[in-house]
Each structure stands twice: as C-alpha cells, then as structure tokens.
C-alpha cells in the first residue's frame, strides 16, 4: 500500500519578539522581504516598504550603510506609522554598523531588529570589539538581533582556524564538509558570544545562508540539531525568475517539511522592471502549498490541452487570481477564514466538474466542441449555468457574494 503523506514536523525554538511579530516558539512561520531602494531616499523607501507590506511581508529589512541612511530611519518609521503600516523594520549592517548605531541613537531606537554579519563586522582584534559594541547597543535598547552568516563573507580567521584543525585530523573532512562546519560554527560561536555579552537568548535569531540547495539543507540540518535558536531561512543569491523560485523552493521546502525554520525570505533578483513584491508572493505560495499557512484563496486551474484550444479559461483563472489577491487586504479584516477558500477554474468537461465540486466554488468552462455553457458549483452542488458574453463578470460576482455569505461576521 502507498505510504500516507505526513504533515511537516514541528521543532520547538525559542520565541523572539520583533516589534508586533513573534518568530519561533509556536508562532506561524513569518514572511520577510528586503527593500532595494537607497534608504537615504526616504520617500522611495517608505513607498517600497508599503508595497511589500501590502503584498504580505510581515518583516522588512532595509540597508543601513551610511550616515545618511541611518539618519533617515526615524523619519521612515514615523511616516510608516502615520500611514498605518506598522511593519517592523530590520536594519541590515555590514562593516560600519557599530559606528552608525553609536552615532545615531534615534536610528538604533527606531529599528525593530538589527542584522549583524559576523563575517564582516570587523577584522582581527577589531572584530570582537566591534561585534561587542553592536550587541551592547542592542542590549541597551532592548532590540533582538539576527546573526546572519553568509558563505560569501565568512570570518577569514575562523576559516583558517577550522581548516588547520581539519588538516591535523587523522582523517580530514572534504572541503565541502568543512565549509558546512565553518558556517555552523560561525553562527553558534557568535550567538554564544552575544549571550556572554548580555543579549538574552530570546532576542537572538540565526541564519546561515548559502547559494547551493544541498549545501543549505545540510547546514540548516546541522544547525537545528545543535541549538534551539529561532532560525531564518533563505537561499542567498538564488537568482532571477524561474531559476530563483525553483532553487529556493527546492531548498526551503525540504527544511520546512522537517520542521526547520521560523521565518523565511525568497531572495529573488528582480528582472528588469520587475516587481520587488514577487519575492513576498513566492514565499506565501510556498508556505500555502505546504499547508503551513494560508494567505489568499487558492485558484485551481488546469494546464490546458487539445480539448481547451480557447485561452478563455486561462484569462479567467488569471483574472480571478488577481482579483482575490487584490481583495485580500480588505477581506482579511472582515472575513475570517477566507484565505482558506478554494476556487476552481477549469477548461473542459474531463476534470472540470469534479475539481469544481471539490472546491468551495468552481466553474467548468466549455472545451473545444462542447456545449457553450459553464456550470458553476458551490460547496459541491451545481447552482447555476452561465452562458453568453458575461461569464467572467458573473462568476466574479458569484465569488464575491459567496465570500460575504460564507465568511461574513
């Protein structure tokens, strides 16, 4: 007999509060994103944060790489507050974060969280001192910290130390295994150092990002076995378009299925003129496909075949999906549970009626040579048959009416 599919396992981690969002513990997995505006450009950054939040990002990271960027943060946070966009902002610091936080206390206070990369916080003796300076500021303002290791910017002193240790072993590990060990060691040693400096365990999140799918899986498995810190998942430098989506999904779905990961980001390179919000939508769709969370009603649509030479059903499926996502900011406030609704838009009689009956609402459009009518099913029962030139508008109205009737308060 075939094996029964199992739900993702659960793994207990320490809960971390970031503004109004909880990461870890028993909280749902959180979706993150990052702006690509110049943070010193207040208007552009506020606009992009609003767009990312509207798309569903629950945490947004911004680059803070200059005095101008640091000085802009309080104004950005205030403008977002006035616009009723209470999303927590994470400051992303590299190289000079200790100076920027020390010189700009209003920035240090306004941010909800700091991201520190232990590989480039400083070199030599300065590393420990500058890392300590940032942790001390986090402690002073009660801010959580993500210690984010990235294989493209590892602490070279640590790399040399572990490479030397490996060379002295009777049976040295291969280079790939040592790279994994370096990633995990960097994260755990930095976290231990932060705790020794006074940062509570419930204000620490770890990440160990790599750009190879199998590398990422191996590193996070090892990390999760050795600690109970909340973990942020993401395939770094995933790429653009379908390549980035597929690679990120391949890596993160394995880890999420094993109960590893408390917050995720899909690090897509936007295509020229592309929408930065795409990474948010992909993250949501990944979590929803794995039934870990629900964000927007799911649209089930057939791929089309020789029976569906008309593109009408494809356009209708796209229009309905866009309509549902556009309505969700409003529906989420008034119609509890609507994000779990399933809508089927099918192209012919083969699977159309069956899929439509399994959905909350479904429409089976006529395929090539079929009678030009479209039966609609609501909660498994055929309710009406649509025909003529207004099928799309009529079906959309049926969906809207169903939402109000089924999920209304």
Short mmCIF file of C-alpha atoms in Angstrom, two decimals:
data_model
loop_
_atom_site.label_atom_id
_atom_site.label_comp_id
_atom_site.label_asym_id
_atom_site.label_seq_id
_atom_site.Cartn_x
_atom_site.Cartn_y
_atom_site.Cartn_z
CA UNK A 1 0.00 0.00 0.00
CA UNK A 2 1.27 3.53 -0.68
CA UNK A 3 2.60 5.48 2.28
CA UNK A 4 0.34 8.12 3.76
CA UNK A 5 1.61 11.67 3.32
CA UNK A 6 2.66 13.24 6.59
CA UNK A 7 2.40 16.85 7.70
CA UNK A 8 5.57 18.85 8.34
CA UNK A 9 7.09 18.03 11.72
CA UNK A 10 7.36 20.65 14.42
CA UNK A 11 10.52 21.72 16.20
CA UNK A 12 10.50 23.89 19.30
CA UNK A 13 12.62 27.03 19.18
CA UNK A 14 12.93 29.99 21.50
CA UNK A 15 10.35 32.67 20.66
CA UNK A 16 11.69 36.08 19.65
CA UNK A 17 9.57 39.24 19.65
CA UNK A 18 10.29 41.66 16.79
CA UNK A 19 8.00 44.66 17.14
CA UNK A 20 4.49 43.26 16.84
CA UNK A 21 5.66 39.96 15.31
CA UNK A 22 6.69 36.72 17.04
CA UNK A 23 9.35 34.50 15.47
CA UNK A 24 9.81 30.96 16.72
CA UNK A 25 8.14 29.19 19.61
CA UNK A 26 4.73 28.06 18.42
CA UNK A 27 4.20 31.10 16.17
CA UNK A 28 3.40 30.67 12.46
CA UNK A 29 6.34 30.92 10.05
CA UNK A 30 6.93 34.58 9.23
CA UNK A 31 7.45 36.02 5.74
CA UNK A 32 10.26 38.55 5.33
CA UNK A 33 11.46 40.73 2.46
CA UNK A 34 14.07 43.42 1.84
CA UNK A 35 13.97 46.77 0.08
CA UNK A 36 16.36 47.60 -2.73
CA UNK A 37 15.96 51.37 -2.51
CA UNK A 38 18.62 53.75 -1.25
CA UNK A 39 17.49 54.05 2.37
CA UNK A 40 18.60 57.68 2.41
CA UNK A 41 15.81 58.27 -0.12
CA UNK A 42 13.04 58.42 2.45
CA UNK A 43 10.11 58.71 0.05
CA UNK A 44 11.22 55.80 -2.15
CA UNK A 45 11.94 53.58 0.83
CA UNK A 46 8.63 54.33 2.52
CA UNK A 47 6.81 53.58 -0.72
CA UNK A 48 8.55 50.26 -1.24
CA UNK A 49 8.05 49.19 2.37
CA UNK A 50 4.34 49.96 1.96
CA UNK A 51 4.21 47.89 -1.24
CA UNK A 52 6.00 44.94 0.34
CA UNK A 53 3.74 45.09 3.38
CA UNK A 54 0.64 45.34 1.19
CA UNK A 55 1.83 42.21 -0.61
CA UNK A 56 2.04 40.41 2.73
CA UNK A 57 5.57 40.88 4.08
CA UNK A 58 5.47 40.73 7.87
CA UNK A 59 9.03 41.95 8.42
CA UNK A 60 11.01 44.22 6.09
CA UNK A 61 14.79 44.63 6.12
CA UNK A 62 16.43 47.85 4.98
CA UNK A 63 20.07 48.59 4.18
CA UNK A 64 21.87 50.92 6.56
CA UNK A 65 25.29 51.54 5.10
CA UNK A 66 25.86 55.27 5.58
CA UNK A 67 25.22 58.16 7.94
CA UNK A 68 22.55 59.44 5.58
CA UNK A 69 20.77 56.08 5.64
CA UNK A 70 20.96 55.89 9.44
CA UNK A 71 19.60 59.43 9.82
CA UNK A 72 16.69 58.58 7.51
CA UNK A 73 15.42 55.66 9.59
CA UNK A 74 13.43 57.60 12.23
CA UNK A 75 11.60 59.54 9.51
CA UNK A 76 10.87 56.33 7.59
CA UNK A 77 9.44 54.67 10.70
CA UNK A 78 7.34 57.74 11.55
CA UNK A 79 5.92 58.05 8.05
CA UNK A 80 5.01 54.38 8.05
CA UNK A 81 3.30 54.81 11.42
CA UNK A 82 1.30 57.76 10.13
CA UNK A 83 0.28 55.69 7.10
CA UNK A 84 -0.87 52.88 9.43
CA UNK A 85 1.83 50.49 8.22
CA UNK A 86 3.15 49.05 11.50
CA UNK A 87 5.57 46.58 9.91
CA UNK A 88 8.78 46.08 11.95
CA UNK A 89 11.93 47.27 10.18
CA UNK A 90 15.20 45.36 10.43
CA UNK A 91 18.44 47.26 9.96
CA UNK A 92 20.98 45.44 7.79
CA UNK A 93 24.52 46.35 8.90
CA UNK A 94 27.89 45.48 7.39
CA UNK A 95 31.40 46.78 8.10
CA UNK A 96 30.44 50.05 9.84
CA UNK A 97 27.33 49.12 11.80
CA UNK A 98 28.98 49.75 15.17
CA UNK A 99 29.69 53.36 14.20
CA UNK A 100 26.32 54.01 12.61
CA UNK A 101 24.39 52.72 15.61
CA UNK A 102 26.59 54.57 18.10
CA UNK A 103 26.41 57.85 16.15
CA UNK A 104 22.66 57.64 15.53
CA UNK A 105 20.80 56.66 18.70
CA UNK A 106 17.45 57.62 17.15
CA UNK A 107 18.09 55.04 14.41
CA UNK A 108 19.11 52.42 16.98
CA UNK A 109 15.88 53.06 18.87
CA UNK A 110 13.58 53.22 15.82
CA UNK A 111 14.61 49.89 14.32
CA UNK A 112 12.80 46.75 15.49
CA UNK A 113 15.80 44.48 14.98
CA UNK A 114 19.44 44.52 13.87
CA UNK A 115 21.04 42.10 11.41
CA UNK A 116 24.75 41.53 12.03
CA UNK A 117 27.02 39.51 9.73
CA UNK A 118 29.83 38.08 11.89
CA UNK A 119 32.00 37.67 8.81
CA UNK A 120 32.38 41.39 8.13
CA UNK A 121 31.71 43.14 11.42
CA UNK A 122 35.45 43.69 11.73
CA UNK A 123 38.81 42.06 11.15
CA UNK A 124 41.43 40.83 13.60
CA UNK A 125 41.18 42.26 17.10
CA UNK A 126 38.61 44.79 15.92
CA UNK A 127 36.12 42.06 15.15
CA UNK A 128 35.35 41.13 18.75
CA UNK A 129 35.33 44.75 19.88
CA UNK A 130 33.03 45.97 17.11
CA UNK A 131 30.73 42.96 17.47
CA UNK A 132 30.56 43.68 21.21
CA UNK A 133 29.73 47.33 20.53
CA UNK A 134 26.72 46.35 18.40
CA UNK A 135 25.50 43.78 20.91
CA UNK A 136 25.83 46.32 23.73
CA UNK A 137 23.67 48.78 21.79
CA UNK A 138 21.10 46.04 21.15
CA UNK A 139 21.03 45.29 24.88
CA UNK A 140 20.72 49.00 25.73
CA UNK A 141 17.66 49.47 23.53
CA UNK A 142 16.14 46.03 24.09
CA UNK A 143 16.45 45.03 20.42
CA UNK A 144 16.65 41.49 19.03
CA UNK A 145 19.49 40.59 16.68
CA UNK A 146 19.79 38.26 13.72
CA UNK A 147 23.27 36.85 13.50
CA UNK A 148 23.39 36.19 9.78
CA UNK A 149 26.27 34.11 8.45
CA UNK A 150 26.78 34.13 4.69
CA UNK A 151 29.22 31.88 2.91
CA UNK A 152 30.27 34.73 0.64
CA UNK A 153 31.57 36.78 3.56
CA UNK A 154 32.92 34.41 6.20
CA UNK A 155 35.25 35.43 9.01
CA UNK A 156 38.61 34.52 7.48
CA UNK A 157 40.26 33.96 10.88
CA UNK A 158 37.62 31.34 11.66
CA UNK A 159 38.06 29.76 8.24
CA UNK A 160 41.82 29.46 8.77
CA UNK A 161 41.38 28.03 12.27
CA UNK A 162 38.95 25.30 11.24
CA UNK A 163 40.92 24.47 8.09
CA UNK A 164 44.03 23.99 10.23
CA UNK A 165 42.10 21.86 12.72
CA UNK A 166 40.86 19.68 9.88
CA UNK A 167 44.33 19.27 8.42
CA UNK A 168 45.55 17.88 11.75
CA UNK A 169 42.85 15.19 11.86
CA UNK A 170 43.77 11.58 11.17
CA UNK A 171 41.03 11.51 8.51
CA UNK A 172 40.41 15.08 7.30
CA UNK A 173 36.97 16.01 6.02
CA UNK A 174 36.48 17.13 2.44
CA UNK A 175 36.34 20.84 1.63
CA UNK A 176 32.55 20.94 1.32
CA UNK A 177 32.02 19.36 4.75
CA UNK A 178 34.46 21.81 6.32
CA UNK A 179 32.61 24.71 4.68
CA UNK A 180 29.39 23.47 6.31
CA UNK A 181 31.17 23.17 9.66
CA UNK A 182 32.52 26.71 9.35
CA UNK A 183 29.03 28.09 8.68
CA UNK A 184 27.52 26.37 11.70
CA UNK A 185 30.44 27.18 13.97
CA UNK A 186 30.37 30.86 12.99
CA UNK A 187 26.67 31.12 13.84
CA UNK A 188 26.88 29.25 17.14
CA UNK A 189 30.09 30.86 18.40
CA UNK A 190 28.75 34.33 17.58
CA UNK A 191 25.47 33.56 19.37
CA UNK A 192 27.36 32.31 22.43
CA UNK A 193 29.45 35.48 22.38
CA UNK A 194 26.32 37.63 22.18
CA UNK A 195 24.78 35.82 25.15
CA UNK A 196 28.00 36.25 27.13
CA UNK A 197 27.76 39.98 26.43
CA UNK A 198 24.26 40.07 27.91
CA UNK A 199 21.93 39.61 24.93
CA UNK A 200 19.13 37.27 26.10
CA UNK A 201 18.55 34.03 24.23
CA UNK A 202 15.04 35.17 23.32
CA UNK A 203 16.47 38.07 21.33
CA UNK A 204 18.67 36.01 19.04
CA UNK A 205 17.82 34.63 15.59
CA UNK A 206 20.34 32.75 13.47
CA UNK A 207 20.74 32.31 9.75
CA UNK A 208 23.41 30.52 7.72
CA UNK A 209 22.78 31.31 4.08
CA UNK A 210 24.37 29.54 1.13
CA UNK A 211 23.57 29.61 -2.58
CA UNK A 212 23.64 25.84 -3.17
CA UNK A 213 20.47 23.88 -2.45
CA UNK A 214 22.15 20.79 -0.96
CA UNK A 215 24.63 22.96 0.96
CA UNK A 216 21.82 24.97 2.53
CA UNK A 217 19.89 21.86 3.56
CA UNK A 218 22.98 20.28 5.13
CA UNK A 219 23.96 23.40 7.06
CA UNK A 220 20.49 24.07 8.50
CA UNK A 221 20.03 20.43 9.47
CA UNK A 222 23.30 20.60 11.42
CA UNK A 223 22.41 23.96 12.93
CA UNK A 224 18.98 22.81 14.06
CA UNK A 225 20.47 19.73 15.74
CA UNK A 226 22.84 21.85 17.80
CA UNK A 227 20.66 24.71 19.02
CA UNK A 228 17.14 25.88 19.77
CA UNK A 229 17.56 29.45 18.49
CA UNK A 230 14.88 30.71 16.10
CA UNK A 231 16.12 30.18 12.53
CA UNK A 232 15.69 32.42 9.49
CA UNK A 233 15.76 30.50 6.18
CA UNK A 234 16.78 31.75 2.79
CA UNK A 235 18.80 30.61 -0.20
CA UNK A 236 21.17 33.50 -0.75
CA UNK A 237 21.77 34.81 -4.27
CA UNK A 238 19.04 32.49 -5.53
CA UNK A 239 18.92 34.21 -8.94
CA UNK A 240 16.07 35.59 -11.00
CA UNK A 241 12.88 34.25 -12.50
CA UNK A 242 12.06 30.56 -12.52
CA UNK A 243 15.61 29.56 -11.56
CA UNK A 244 15.49 31.54 -8.33
CA UNK A 245 11.99 30.38 -7.48
CA UNK A 246 12.70 26.71 -8.13
CA UNK A 247 16.03 26.70 -6.26
CA UNK A 248 14.60 28.50 -3.23
CA UNK A 249 11.55 26.25 -3.14
CA UNK A 250 13.64 23.10 -3.50
CA UNK A 251 15.82 24.02 -0.53
CA UNK A 252 13.28 25.56 1.80
CA UNK A 253 10.52 23.01 1.28
CA UNK A 254 12.80 20.19 2.46
CA UNK A 255 13.75 22.09 5.61
CA UNK A 256 10.22 23.26 6.34
CA UNK A 257 8.93 19.71 5.96
CA UNK A 258 11.42 18.69 8.64
CA UNK A 259 10.19 21.43 10.97
CA UNK A 260 13.26 23.61 10.45
CA UNK A 261 12.73 27.34 10.02
CA UNK A 262 10.76 30.05 11.80
CA UNK A 263 10.93 32.83 9.21
CA UNK A 264 11.75 32.83 5.51
CA UNK A 265 12.79 35.11 2.68
CA UNK A 266 12.91 34.28 -1.02
CA UNK A 267 15.95 36.20 -2.29
CA UNK A 268 14.98 36.76 -5.91
CA UNK A 269 16.89 39.04 -8.24
CA UNK A 270 14.18 41.24 -9.78
CA UNK A 271 14.02 41.08 -13.55
CA UNK A 272 14.50 44.47 -15.26
CA UNK A 273 11.44 46.48 -14.41
CA UNK A 274 10.18 43.61 -12.28
CA UNK A 275 8.15 43.88 -9.10
CA UNK A 276 10.09 43.59 -5.83
CA UNK A 277 6.94 42.16 -4.23
CA UNK A 278 7.37 38.97 -6.24
CA UNK A 279 9.58 37.52 -3.51
CA UNK A 280 6.80 38.01 -0.95
CA UNK A 281 4.21 36.29 -3.12
CA UNK A 282 6.53 33.32 -3.77
CA UNK A 283 7.20 32.94 -0.03
CA UNK A 284 3.49 32.97 0.70
CA UNK A 285 2.73 30.49 -2.07
CA UNK A 286 5.43 28.14 -0.78
CA UNK A 287 4.02 28.14 2.75
CA UNK A 288 0.49 27.79 1.44
CA UNK A 289 1.35 24.94 -0.92
CA UNK A 290 2.87 23.08 2.05
CA UNK A 291 -0.25 23.83 4.10
CA UNK A 292 1.82 25.59 6.75
CA UNK A 293 -0.10 28.84 6.39
CA UNK A 294 -2.88 30.31 4.29
CA UNK A 295 -2.65 33.83 2.87
CA UNK A 296 -5.08 34.07 -0.03
CA UNK A 297 -7.73 31.81 -1.59
CA UNK A 298 -6.20 29.16 -3.83
CA UNK A 299 -7.11 29.05 -7.50
CA UNK A 300 -7.07 25.57 -9.04
CA UNK A 301 -6.77 25.68 -12.83
CA UNK A 302 -5.97 23.03 -15.42
CA UNK A 303 -2.89 23.46 -17.65
CA UNK A 304 -4.89 23.19 -20.86
CA UNK A 305 -4.64 20.67 -23.68
CA UNK A 306 -6.04 19.98 -27.14
CA UNK A 307 -9.52 20.00 -25.65
CA UNK A 308 -9.06 23.60 -24.50
CA UNK A 309 -7.84 25.42 -27.57
CA UNK A 310 -9.58 28.55 -26.31
CA UNK A 311 -7.48 30.70 -23.97
CA UNK A 312 -10.60 31.98 -22.27
CA UNK A 313 -10.26 29.83 -19.18
CA UNK A 314 -6.62 30.84 -18.79
CA UNK A 315 -7.54 34.51 -18.80
CA UNK A 316 -10.40 33.89 -16.39
CA UNK A 317 -8.13 31.99 -13.99
CA UNK A 318 -5.59 34.82 -14.08
CA UNK A 319 -8.27 37.47 -13.57
CA UNK A 320 -9.83 35.60 -10.65
CA UNK A 321 -6.45 35.03 -9.00
CA UNK A 322 -5.55 38.72 -9.36
CA UNK A 323 -8.96 39.74 -8.03
CA UNK A 324 -8.64 37.51 -4.96
CA UNK A 325 -5.17 38.80 -4.09
CA UNK A 326 -6.28 42.41 -4.62
CA UNK A 327 -9.26 41.93 -2.32
CA UNK A 328 -7.36 40.16 0.46
CA UNK A 329 -6.24 43.30 2.39
CA UNK A 330 -9.93 44.16 2.77
CA UNK A 331 -11.26 40.63 3.14
CA UNK A 332 -8.66 39.74 5.77
CA UNK A 333 -10.11 42.36 8.11
CA UNK A 334 -13.76 41.38 7.65
CA UNK A 335 -13.97 37.74 6.56
CA UNK A 336 -12.16 35.40 8.89
CA UNK A 337 -11.05 32.18 7.20
CA UNK A 338 -11.45 33.44 3.64
CA UNK A 339 -7.77 32.75 2.95
CA UNK A 340 -8.56 29.02 3.08
CA UNK A 341 -11.14 29.21 0.28
CA UNK A 342 -10.51 27.19 -2.90
CA UNK A 343 -11.71 28.37 -6.32
CA UNK A 344 -11.54 26.11 -9.39
CA UNK A 345 -11.42 27.48 -12.95
CA UNK A 346 -11.40 24.52 -15.32
CA UNK A 347 -11.21 24.34 -19.11
CA UNK A 348 -13.29 21.34 -20.18
CA UNK A 349 -15.61 18.55 -19.09
CA UNK A 350 -12.90 15.93 -18.37
CA UNK A 351 -11.88 17.14 -14.89
CA UNK A 352 -13.87 20.36 -14.76
CA UNK A 353 -16.99 19.21 -12.89
CA UNK A 354 -15.00 17.01 -10.49
CA UNK A 355 -12.49 19.69 -9.50
CA UNK A 356 -15.28 22.25 -9.26
CA UNK A 357 -17.20 20.04 -6.84
CA UNK A 358 -14.12 19.64 -4.63
CA UNK A 359 -13.60 23.41 -4.42
CA UNK A 360 -15.67 25.92 -2.45
CA UNK A 361 -16.62 27.46 -5.79
CA UNK A 362 -15.82 26.14 -9.22
CA UNK A 363 -16.64 26.79 -12.84
CA UNK A 364 -16.25 24.32 -15.69
CA UNK A 365 -15.83 26.21 -18.94
CA UNK A 366 -16.68 24.56 -22.27
CA UNK A 367 -13.82 22.96 -24.14
CA UNK A 368 -13.49 22.58 -27.90
CA UNK A 369 -16.68 21.17 -29.36
CA UNK A 370 -18.55 21.19 -26.04
CA UNK A 371 -21.87 22.91 -25.44
CA UNK A 372 -21.08 26.62 -24.87
CA UNK A 373 -22.27 26.75 -21.28
CA UNK A 374 -20.39 26.89 -17.96
CA UNK A 375 -21.87 25.14 -14.92
CA UNK A 376 -20.95 26.65 -11.54
CA UNK A 377 -20.63 24.55 -8.40
CA UNK A 378 -20.87 25.96 -4.86
CA UNK A 379 -19.86 23.73 -1.94
CA UNK A 380 -20.15 20.67 -4.17
CA UNK A 381 -23.56 21.44 -5.63
CA UNK A 382 -24.36 22.75 -9.10
CA UNK A 383 -26.12 26.08 -8.60
CA UNK A 384 -26.26 27.85 -11.93
CA UNK A 385 -25.14 27.55 -15.55
CA UNK A 386 -23.55 30.63 -17.06
CA UNK A 387 -23.58 31.44 -20.77
CA UNK A 388 -23.11 34.37 -23.09
CA UNK A 389 -20.52 37.17 -23.08
CA UNK A 390 -20.55 37.98 -19.35
CA UNK A 391 -19.39 34.68 -17.87
CA UNK A 392 -16.27 36.21 -16.29
CA UNK A 393 -18.10 39.10 -14.61
CA UNK A 394 -20.95 36.85 -13.49
CA UNK A 395 -18.58 34.32 -11.97
CA UNK A 396 -16.59 37.02 -10.16
CA UNK A 397 -19.83 38.31 -8.62
CA UNK A 398 -20.71 34.79 -7.50
CA UNK A 399 -17.30 34.54 -5.79
CA UNK A 400 -17.75 37.92 -4.05
CA UNK A 401 -21.26 37.04 -2.88
CA UNK A 402 -20.03 33.69 -1.57
CA UNK A 403 -17.27 35.35 0.46
CA UNK A 404 -19.75 37.72 2.11
CA UNK A 405 -22.24 34.95 2.82
CA UNK A 406 -19.82 32.23 3.98
CA UNK A 407 -17.20 34.25 5.84
CA UNK A 408 -19.05 37.39 6.87
CA UNK A 409 -19.23 38.24 10.55
#
